[in-house]
Amino acid sequence: MNGMTIAQKLNEATAKLTEVGIENARLDAEVLLAYVLNTRRLALYVHIARDLEEAQIVRYDKLIARRLEHIPVAYLTGHKEFMGMNFAVTNDVLIPRQDTEVLAQGVIEHLQEYSGDLKLADIGTGSGAICISILKYIDRITAAAVDISRNALDVAEFNAEKFNVSDRINFYEGNLLEPLNGQKFDVIVSNPPYIPSGKFKTLQPEISFEPHGALDGGTDGLDFYKQIIDTAPEFLNDKGFIVFEVGIDQSEPVIELLKANGSFGAIQIWKDLANIDRVVAAWKK
Ligand code: GLN
């Protein structure tokens, strides 16, 4: 086989990925090659004219073939960066999104105003990215992380160990707030499934590789907000607050649900980098 340099291989892979409509083809080609070479992405450019070894080419070609089937990069590498931390992911969990950092950062900022030890609940924790990153940034928090999927909890527990916060998290397998009956929290966070059931056909093919149960929010996408808001007040301490990630056009209906509940006073919307309403936060009256 003819030798191939890093530069040539990246160009070849980028062209193939572009052809099947993958948006960030060059970035994906680089991330996957860095993964095969066990190096950082930018380090590829230091050795851009170096020949790849045969075994490296074979491994890389296999990964590119899978990416061409639209399997998300994070499932191929088993990792996704969130809040500057490299979380383990498998196809049992939603891949943490950059937009969700708005939620984690906002909660960290607001919790600075509270003194003493704090308790957080994360409903539908998935990989644990939200909960674990908040705990990593604030020492005096303990957390309850709930998920209905045992396999997702295994991933979250692995991440809690990885980031040395397992002694501050209890994991619960179950539906929404149910396993936490009798407990009270200063903050409840949730990035629930919120995509309207009828919308999946219009989404990127990558989404079909993620757990459907982590994405499908019922006919109007609001099923889980309704259920959580219904019982949340009894789980919140005085001055406690609840923070939801919301999908496009969902901030208003979620605010309506919070107002209709009657237990919430102040409500805020936090925007993402694209200036879209991404998070709704509400304080108990
Ligand atoms: N942000 C995800 C998406 O748009 C959806 C996450 C969710 O349903 N909570 O693909």
Coordinates of N, CA and C and ligand atoms in Angstrom, one line a residue, residues 94 97 99-100 191-195 203 207 210 214-216 225 245 278, ligand 1:
L94 N -27.8 10.5 26.0 CA -27.8 11.6 25.1 C -26.4 12.2 25.1
R97 N -24.7 18.5 25.0 CA -24.7 19.6 24.0 C -24.0 20.8 24.6
D99 N -25.0 23.8 24.1 CA -26.1 24.7 24.6 C -26.4 24.5 26.0
T100 N -26.3 23.2 26.5 CA -26.6 22.9 27.8 C -25.7 23.5 28.9
N191 N -32.9 18.4 32.0 CA -32.9 18.6 30.6 C -33.7 17.4 30.1
P192 N -35.1 17.5 30.2 CA -35.9 16.4 29.9 C -36.0 16.1 28.4
P193 N -36.6 15.0 28.0 CA -36.9 14.8 26.5 C -37.9 15.9 26.1
Y194 N -37.6 16.6 25.0 CA -38.5 17.7 24.7 C -38.8 17.8 23.2
I195 N -38.4 16.9 22.4 CA -38.7 17.0 21.0 C -40.1 16.5 20.7
L203 N -35.3 15.9 11.6 CA -34.0 16.1 12.3 C -32.8 15.4 11.6
I207 N -29.4 12.1 15.1 CA -30.2 12.0 16.3 C -30.8 10.6 16.5
E210 N -29.2 8.3 19.0 CA -29.3 8.6 20.4 C -30.6 8.0 21.0
A214 N -34.7 9.6 25.6 CA -34.1 10.8 26.1 C -34.4 12.0 25.3
L215 N -35.2 11.8 24.2 CA -35.5 12.9 23.3 C -36.9 13.2 23.1
D216 N -37.8 12.2 23.1 CA -39.2 12.3 22.7 C -40.0 12.8 23.9
Y225 N -42.2 18.3 31.2 CA -42.3 19.6 31.9 C -43.6 19.5 32.8
E245 N -33.9 22.9 30.8 CA -33.5 23.3 29.4 C -34.8 23.1 28.6
R278 N -33.0 29.2 26.0 CA -32.6 27.8 26.1 C -32.9 27.2 27.5
Ligands
GLN1 N1 -31.0 19.4 22.4 C1 -31.4 18.1 21.9 C2 -31.6 18.3 20.4 O1 -32.1 19.2 20.0 C3 -32.7 17.6 22.6 C4 -32.4 17.3 24.0 C5 -33.7 17.0 24.7 O2 -34.7 16.5 24.2 N2 -33.6 17.2 26.0 O3 -31.2 17.4 19.7

